[in-house]
Coordinates of C-alpha atoms in Angstrom, one line a residue:
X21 CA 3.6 -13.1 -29.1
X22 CA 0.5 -12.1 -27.4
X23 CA 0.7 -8.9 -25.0
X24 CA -1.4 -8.8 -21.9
X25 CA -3.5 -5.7 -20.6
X26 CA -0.7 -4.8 -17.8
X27 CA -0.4 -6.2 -14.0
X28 CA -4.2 -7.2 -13.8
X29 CA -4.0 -9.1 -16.8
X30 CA -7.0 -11.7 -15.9
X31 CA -6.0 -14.3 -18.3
X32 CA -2.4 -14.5 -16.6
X33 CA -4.1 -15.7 -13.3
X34 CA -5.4 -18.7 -14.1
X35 CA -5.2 -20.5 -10.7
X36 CA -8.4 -20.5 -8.8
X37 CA -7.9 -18.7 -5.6
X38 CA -9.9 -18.6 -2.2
X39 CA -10.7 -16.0 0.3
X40 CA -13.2 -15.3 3.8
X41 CA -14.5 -12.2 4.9
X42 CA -13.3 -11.2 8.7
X43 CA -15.8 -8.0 9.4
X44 CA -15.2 -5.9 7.0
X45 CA -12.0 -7.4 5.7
X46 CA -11.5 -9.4 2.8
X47 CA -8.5 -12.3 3.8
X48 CA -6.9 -14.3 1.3
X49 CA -5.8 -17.4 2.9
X50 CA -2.2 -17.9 3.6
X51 CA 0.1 -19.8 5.8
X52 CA 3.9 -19.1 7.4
X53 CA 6.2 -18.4 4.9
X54 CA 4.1 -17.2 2.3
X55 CA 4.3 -13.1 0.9
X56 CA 1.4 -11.5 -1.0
X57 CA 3.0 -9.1 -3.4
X58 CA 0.2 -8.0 -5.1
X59 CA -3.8 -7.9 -4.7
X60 CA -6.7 -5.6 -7.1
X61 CA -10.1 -6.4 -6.4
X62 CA -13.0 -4.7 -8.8
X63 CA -16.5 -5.3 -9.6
X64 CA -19.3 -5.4 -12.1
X65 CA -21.0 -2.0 -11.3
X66 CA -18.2 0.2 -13.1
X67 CA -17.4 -3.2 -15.2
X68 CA -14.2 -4.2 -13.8
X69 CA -12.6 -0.7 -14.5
X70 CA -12.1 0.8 -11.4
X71 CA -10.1 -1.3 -8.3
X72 CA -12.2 -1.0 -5.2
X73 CA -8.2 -2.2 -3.2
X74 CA -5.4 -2.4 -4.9
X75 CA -1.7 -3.1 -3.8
X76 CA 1.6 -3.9 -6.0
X77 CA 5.0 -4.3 -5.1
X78 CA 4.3 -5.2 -1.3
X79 CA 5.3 -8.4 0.9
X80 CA 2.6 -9.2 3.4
X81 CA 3.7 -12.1 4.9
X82 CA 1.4 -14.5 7.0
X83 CA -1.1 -13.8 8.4
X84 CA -1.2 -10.1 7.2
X85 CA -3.1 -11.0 4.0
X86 CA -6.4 -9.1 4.5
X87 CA -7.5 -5.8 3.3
X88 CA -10.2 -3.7 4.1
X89 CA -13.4 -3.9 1.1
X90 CA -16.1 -1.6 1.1
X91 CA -18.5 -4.2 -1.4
X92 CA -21.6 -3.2 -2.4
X93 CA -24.5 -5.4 -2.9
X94 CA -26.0 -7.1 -5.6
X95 CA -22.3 -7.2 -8.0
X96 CA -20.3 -9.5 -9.0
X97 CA -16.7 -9.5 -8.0
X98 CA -13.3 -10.4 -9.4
X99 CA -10.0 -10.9 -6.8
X100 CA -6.5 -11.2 -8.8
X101 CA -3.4 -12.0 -5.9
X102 CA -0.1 -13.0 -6.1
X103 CA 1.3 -15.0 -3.4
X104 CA 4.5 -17.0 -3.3
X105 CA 5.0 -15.9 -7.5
X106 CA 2.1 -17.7 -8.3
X107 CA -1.2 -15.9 -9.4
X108 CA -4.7 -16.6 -8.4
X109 CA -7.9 -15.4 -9.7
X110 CA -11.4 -15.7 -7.5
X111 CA -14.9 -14.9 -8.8
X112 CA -17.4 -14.3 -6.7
X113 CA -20.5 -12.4 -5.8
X114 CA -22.6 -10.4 -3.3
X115 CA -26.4 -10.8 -2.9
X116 CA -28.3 -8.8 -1.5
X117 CA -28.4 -10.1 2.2
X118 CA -24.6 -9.7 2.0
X119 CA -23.8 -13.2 1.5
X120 CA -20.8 -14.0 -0.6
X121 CA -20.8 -16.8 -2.7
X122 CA -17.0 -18.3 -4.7
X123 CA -17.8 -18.8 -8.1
X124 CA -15.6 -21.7 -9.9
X125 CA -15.2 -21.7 -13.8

C-alpha cells in the first residue's frame, strides 16, 4: 500500500480541473447543486510548500466557489479542489503582464 503526503496529496487529484479569474478572485467553476469542500492553491516561488488559500472541511455551494489570490508574477501555479467528492488538479501560470495561462498534462 502506498501512503500519500496528507490532504494535498497531488497524485490523488488526477482530474484536470478549470478555473477564471473575477478581479482579484480566483473562481472554480461550478453549477447548482454542487459543494466545494476543499481548495489549496501554492506556487513555484516557495516550491509548492507554502498555500497562498487554503480551505478544508467547508461546503461552498454554487456559485460561492471563488476565493480571494494574491498571485505574484512570473510563477507557476498549482490549484487542488474537491467538488461533489471528486478531486481536480489545475496547472497553470502567471506571466509577467498578469495573464494566466491553464496548463494540461
Amino acid at each position: 500500500m502506498t501512503a500519500g503526503c496528507g490532504p494535498g496529496d497531488k497524485l490523488a487529484f488526477h482530474h484536470p480541473g478549470d478555473l477564471h479569474v473575477v478581479g482579484h478572485y480566483l473562481c472554480i467553476p461550478s453549477s447548482p447543486g454542487d459543494h466545494l469542500s476543499y481548495y489549496l492553491l501554492s506556487y513555484s516561488a516557495d516550491q509548492y510548500q507554502s498555500p497562498l488559500a487554503y480551505e478544508d472541511n467547508i461546503d461552498r455551494k454554487y456559485p460561492d466557489t471563488c476565493f480571494i489570490a494574491n498571485v505574484k508574477k512570473p510563477a507557476d501555479y498549482n490549484l487542488l479542489y474537491i467538488i461533489n467528492g471528486m478531486k481536480y488538479r489545475v496547472d497553470f501560470v502567471v506571466n509577467e503582464e498578469g495573464d494566466l495561462k491553464i496548463i494540461r498534462r
